[in-house]
Amino acid sequence: MQKKDILSLSFDELCKSLDEFGEKKFRATQVYQWIWQKRVRSFEEMSNISQGLREKLSENFFFQTVKIAKPQRSSDGSCKFAFALNDGNVVEGVLIPAKDRMTACISTQVGCGMQCTFCATASLGFTRNLTVGEITDQFFVMDKIAREQEGKAISNIVYMGMGEPLMNYSAVMDSIACLTNPQTVGLAPSRITLSTSGIIKNIIKLADDKFACNLAVSLHAPKDMLRSQIMPINKTNPIAKLSDALAYYHEKTGGRITIEYLLLKGVNDSIQNARDLAEFTKRFPVKINVIEYNPHDASSYKKSDRQTLDEFVGFLKKLNLIVNVRYSKGKDIAAACGQLAAKNKKK
Ligand code: SAH
């Protein structure tokens, strides 16, 4: 019989498995607490569990964990981790300390299949989805380091690492359920942000599932022709339908949507682009994050110059839109958005 990943089981599934071993429900509660409260990653450490049950557990289950292959610290304080998976693949996570918060950026897939022309992860192609255990374990490993090295627990999570979270829907939702569960980490949903390139079908699903976290959409271009050029996913998920899905999402959840807009020199940074962007945001409440482009070897775009950026942002602000500029962090260690290409990926 094949061993199962215990980190991928919900509490109910764990109860069911232990019931099949003839164990009482409180044993499942104990095991669950060991994994998610005391955060152990081996059965030997579960000291109040009988030797017999520990053996039975290790015959049937394993921990599909992530292990730090390589930490790198940036001069601005952010820290990038290459995580080695059980099968030898590598994904990346980033810890971003700030005065009032400690943010973890986590990955949801090995590589990515969206082919966005400006993103370094795209050059890897798509290998596989991460399991729920591999997604949550990135949090646990980085949280331990944050506590030990910065004296601060992780307060916020952004699903903005490698991969498209909405192409790994059920594992991503299960990981959010785990991280917001008061029995485990108990993070408030308002402290979690999921960023998507705009997978319409699953934005609608988020709405129907009453998603309680924050939703960010990587728009980057407000018109179909341009957006399809820089984000091929737009060819099958066009702007009018994306807009309908976001309006529906707002109607169902009441949530405000963050629009991410990466400024690429001479490509999407004109005042006409800003006007079109403002037009796009009329149907639902938004916050716009204008993002400075991080150059990398896999693409030839350039970042917009400062004056263009200021004029673009100024135009939007005059319309009373909420706009923040995201100057990139972790540039010197290639941890910035779109640079998580895991150069040390094993073949
Ligand atoms: N697939 C998801 C999440 C990962 S990307 C998504 O597309 O939203 C996280 C953010 O970084 C996205 O807004 C993405 O468009 C942006 N990004 C990608 N490449 C970048 C680059 N070179 N410079 C700055 N931001 C980039």
mmCIF file of C-alpha atoms in Angstrom, residues 31-174:
data_model
loop_
_atom_site.group_PDB
_atom_site.id
_atom_site.type_symbol
_atom_site.label_atom_id
_atom_site.label_comp_id
_atom_site.label_asym_id
_atom_site.label_seq_id
_atom_site.Cartn_x
_atom_site.Cartn_y
_atom_site.Cartn_z
ATOM 1 C CA VAL A 31 -2.030 13.881 16.342
ATOM 2 C CA TYR A 32 -3.576 16.952 14.719
ATOM 3 C CA GLN A 33 -2.237 19.147 17.532
ATOM 4 C CA TRP A 34 1.239 17.678 17.181
ATOM 5 C CA ILE A 35 1.281 18.493 13.491
ATOM 6 C CA TRP A 36 -0.395 21.884 13.443
ATOM 7 C CA GLN A 37 0.125 23.410 16.897
ATOM 8 C CA LYS A 38 3.406 21.915 18.052
ATOM 9 C CA ARG A 39 4.482 21.723 14.432
ATOM 10 C CA VAL A 40 6.479 18.484 14.606
ATOM 11 C CA ARG A 41 7.389 16.801 11.344
ATOM 12 C CA SER A 42 8.052 13.218 12.518
ATOM 13 C CA PHE A 43 5.969 10.624 14.338
ATOM 14 C CA GLU A 44 8.757 9.879 16.873
ATOM 15 C CA GLU A 45 8.315 13.345 18.369
ATOM 16 C CA MET A 46 4.655 12.697 19.269
ATOM 17 C CA SER A 47 5.477 11.750 22.822
ATOM 18 C CA ASN A 48 1.963 11.231 24.214
ATOM 19 C CA ILE A 49 1.069 8.847 21.375
ATOM 20 C CA SER A 50 1.672 5.152 22.033
ATOM 21 C CA GLN A 51 4.581 3.423 20.328
ATOM 22 C CA GLY A 52 2.101 1.119 18.589
ATOM 23 C CA LEU A 53 0.102 3.939 17.042
ATOM 24 C CA ARG A 54 3.245 5.843 16.069
ATOM 25 C CA GLU A 55 4.408 2.758 14.181
ATOM 26 C CA LYS A 56 1.047 2.347 12.518
ATOM 27 C CA LEU A 57 1.131 6.005 11.501
ATOM 28 C CA SER A 58 4.583 5.751 9.981
ATOM 29 C CA GLU A 59 3.617 2.591 8.089
ATOM 30 C CA ASN A 60 0.712 4.451 6.505
ATOM 31 C CA PHE A 61 1.782 8.079 6.304
ATOM 32 C CA PHE A 62 4.724 10.337 5.573
ATOM 33 C CA PHE A 63 5.351 14.076 5.802
ATOM 34 C CA GLN A 64 5.564 15.709 2.386
ATOM 35 C CA THR A 65 7.581 18.651 3.696
ATOM 36 C CA VAL A 66 9.677 21.370 2.126
ATOM 37 C CA LYS A 67 13.325 21.805 3.139
ATOM 38 C CA ILE A 68 15.412 24.899 2.824
ATOM 39 C CA ALA A 69 18.032 24.334 0.180
ATOM 40 C CA LYS A 70 19.401 27.846 0.103
ATOM 41 C CA PRO A 71 18.551 30.998 2.101
ATOM 42 C CA GLN A 72 19.651 34.362 0.676
ATOM 43 C CA ARG A 73 19.301 37.666 2.465
ATOM 44 C CA SER A 74 18.827 40.925 0.606
ATOM 45 C CA SER A 75 20.346 44.225 1.724
ATOM 46 C CA ASP A 76 16.815 45.556 2.287
ATOM 47 C CA GLY A 77 16.061 42.797 4.834
ATOM 48 C CA SER A 78 13.925 40.500 2.715
ATOM 49 C CA CYS A 79 15.053 36.904 2.613
ATOM 50 C CA LYS A 80 14.537 34.405 -0.186
ATOM 51 C CA PHE A 81 14.416 30.657 0.385
ATOM 52 C CA ALA A 82 14.792 27.918 -2.166
ATOM 53 C CA PHE A 83 12.673 25.032 -0.911
ATOM 54 C CA ALA A 84 13.603 21.511 -1.967
ATOM 55 C CA LEU A 85 10.599 19.222 -2.364
ATOM 56 C CA ASN A 86 10.605 15.465 -1.754
ATOM 57 C CA ASP A 87 10.860 14.766 -5.498
ATOM 58 C CA GLY A 88 13.873 17.033 -6.033
ATOM 59 C CA ASN A 89 11.972 19.979 -7.505
ATOM 60 C CA VAL A 90 12.603 23.435 -6.104
ATOM 61 C CA VAL A 91 10.198 26.309 -5.392
ATOM 62 C CA GLU A 92 10.838 29.628 -3.722
ATOM 63 C CA GLY A 93 9.416 31.639 -0.875
ATOM 64 C CA VAL A 94 10.266 35.098 0.397
ATOM 65 C CA LEU A 95 10.086 36.591 3.873
ATOM 66 C CA ILE A 96 9.555 40.344 3.819
ATOM 67 C CA PRO A 97 9.928 42.128 7.169
ATOM 68 C CA ALA A 98 8.421 45.585 7.645
ATOM 69 C CA LYS A 99 7.866 47.781 10.666
ATOM 70 C CA ASP A 100 4.313 46.731 11.350
ATOM 71 C CA ARG A 101 4.215 43.298 9.721
ATOM 72 C CA MET A 102 6.065 40.205 8.601
ATOM 73 C CA THR A 103 4.910 39.025 5.198
ATOM 74 C CA ALA A 104 5.557 35.620 3.659
ATOM 75 C CA CYS A 105 5.289 35.212 -0.101
ATOM 76 C CA ILE A 106 4.626 31.580 -1.004
ATOM 77 C CA SER A 107 4.541 29.452 -4.139
ATOM 78 C CA THR A 108 1.662 27.286 -5.347
ATOM 79 C CA GLN A 109 3.178 25.447 -8.332
ATOM 80 C CA VAL A 110 6.536 24.178 -9.543
ATOM 81 C CA GLY A 111 7.056 26.635 -12.399
ATOM 82 C CA CYS A 112 4.051 28.218 -14.100
ATOM 83 C CA GLY A 113 2.128 27.665 -17.322
ATOM 84 C CA MET A 114 0.717 31.171 -17.805
ATOM 85 C CA GLN A 115 3.573 32.382 -20.067
ATOM 86 C CA CYS A 116 3.397 36.044 -19.027
ATOM 87 C CA THR A 117 6.100 37.666 -21.142
ATOM 88 C CA PHE A 118 7.543 39.836 -18.344
ATOM 89 C CA CYS A 119 7.764 37.154 -15.637
ATOM 90 C CA ALA A 120 10.892 35.134 -14.874
ATOM 91 C CA THR A 121 8.946 32.137 -13.544
ATOM 92 C CA ALA A 122 7.296 31.760 -16.955
ATOM 93 C CA SER A 123 10.638 30.747 -18.486
ATOM 94 C CA LEU A 124 10.574 27.559 -16.368
ATOM 95 C CA GLY A 125 7.311 26.300 -17.817
ATOM 96 C CA PHE A 126 4.873 24.309 -15.707
ATOM 97 C CA THR A 127 6.004 21.148 -13.919
ATOM 98 C CA ARG A 128 3.344 20.319 -11.323
ATOM 99 C CA ASN A 129 0.974 21.624 -8.689
ATOM 100 C CA LEU A 130 2.147 21.774 -5.080
ATOM 101 C CA THR A 131 0.233 19.698 -2.553
ATOM 102 C CA VAL A 132 -1.593 21.426 0.289
ATOM 103 C CA GLY A 133 1.131 20.215 2.659
ATOM 104 C CA GLU A 134 3.879 21.711 0.485
ATOM 105 C CA ILE A 135 2.044 25.033 0.381
ATOM 106 C CA THR A 136 1.419 25.240 4.129
ATOM 107 C CA ASP A 137 4.847 23.921 5.034
ATOM 108 C CA GLN A 138 6.507 26.905 3.311
ATOM 109 C CA PHE A 139 4.649 29.005 5.879
ATOM 110 C CA PHE A 140 5.764 26.831 8.817
ATOM 111 C CA VAL A 141 9.421 26.787 7.806
ATOM 112 C CA MET A 142 9.550 30.553 7.248
ATOM 113 C CA ASP A 143 7.536 31.284 10.408
ATOM 114 C CA LYS A 144 10.091 29.387 12.489
ATOM 115 C CA ILE A 145 12.897 31.420 10.962
ATOM 116 C CA ALA A 146 10.996 34.688 11.364
ATOM 117 C CA ARG A 147 10.493 33.960 15.073
ATOM 118 C CA GLU A 148 14.078 32.850 15.640
ATOM 119 C CA GLN A 149 15.865 35.496 13.575
ATOM 120 C CA GLU A 150 13.553 38.505 13.646
ATOM 121 C CA GLY A 151 11.689 37.826 16.886
ATOM 122 C CA LYS A 152 8.432 38.194 14.999
ATOM 123 C CA ALA A 153 5.882 35.666 13.695
ATOM 124 C CA ILE A 154 4.493 35.889 10.177
ATOM 125 C CA SER A 155 1.501 38.218 10.182
ATOM 126 C CA ASN A 156 0.570 38.270 6.484
ATOM 127 C CA ILE A 157 0.688 35.842 3.586
ATOM 128 C CA VAL A 158 0.676 36.643 -0.098
ATOM 129 C CA TYR A 159 0.123 33.889 -2.652
ATOM 130 C CA MET A 160 2.437 35.635 -5.096
ATOM 131 C CA GLY A 161 5.367 33.271 -5.415
ATOM 132 C CA MET A 162 5.868 30.827 -8.256
ATOM 133 C CA GLY A 163 2.771 29.578 -10.018
ATOM 134 C CA GLU A 164 -0.838 30.529 -10.679
ATOM 135 C CA PRO A 165 -2.837 29.844 -7.492
ATOM 136 C CA LEU A 166 -6.167 29.570 -9.289
ATOM 137 C CA MET A 167 -4.772 26.755 -11.469
ATOM 138 C CA ASN A 168 -4.245 24.769 -8.246
ATOM 139 C CA TYR A 169 -7.597 25.673 -6.743
ATOM 140 C CA SER A 170 -8.360 22.916 -4.258
ATOM 141 C CA ALA A 171 -4.878 22.677 -2.704
ATOM 142 C CA VAL A 172 -4.715 26.472 -2.394
ATOM 143 C CA MET A 173 -8.151 26.667 -0.768
ATOM 144 C CA ASP A 174 -7.283 23.793 1.583
#
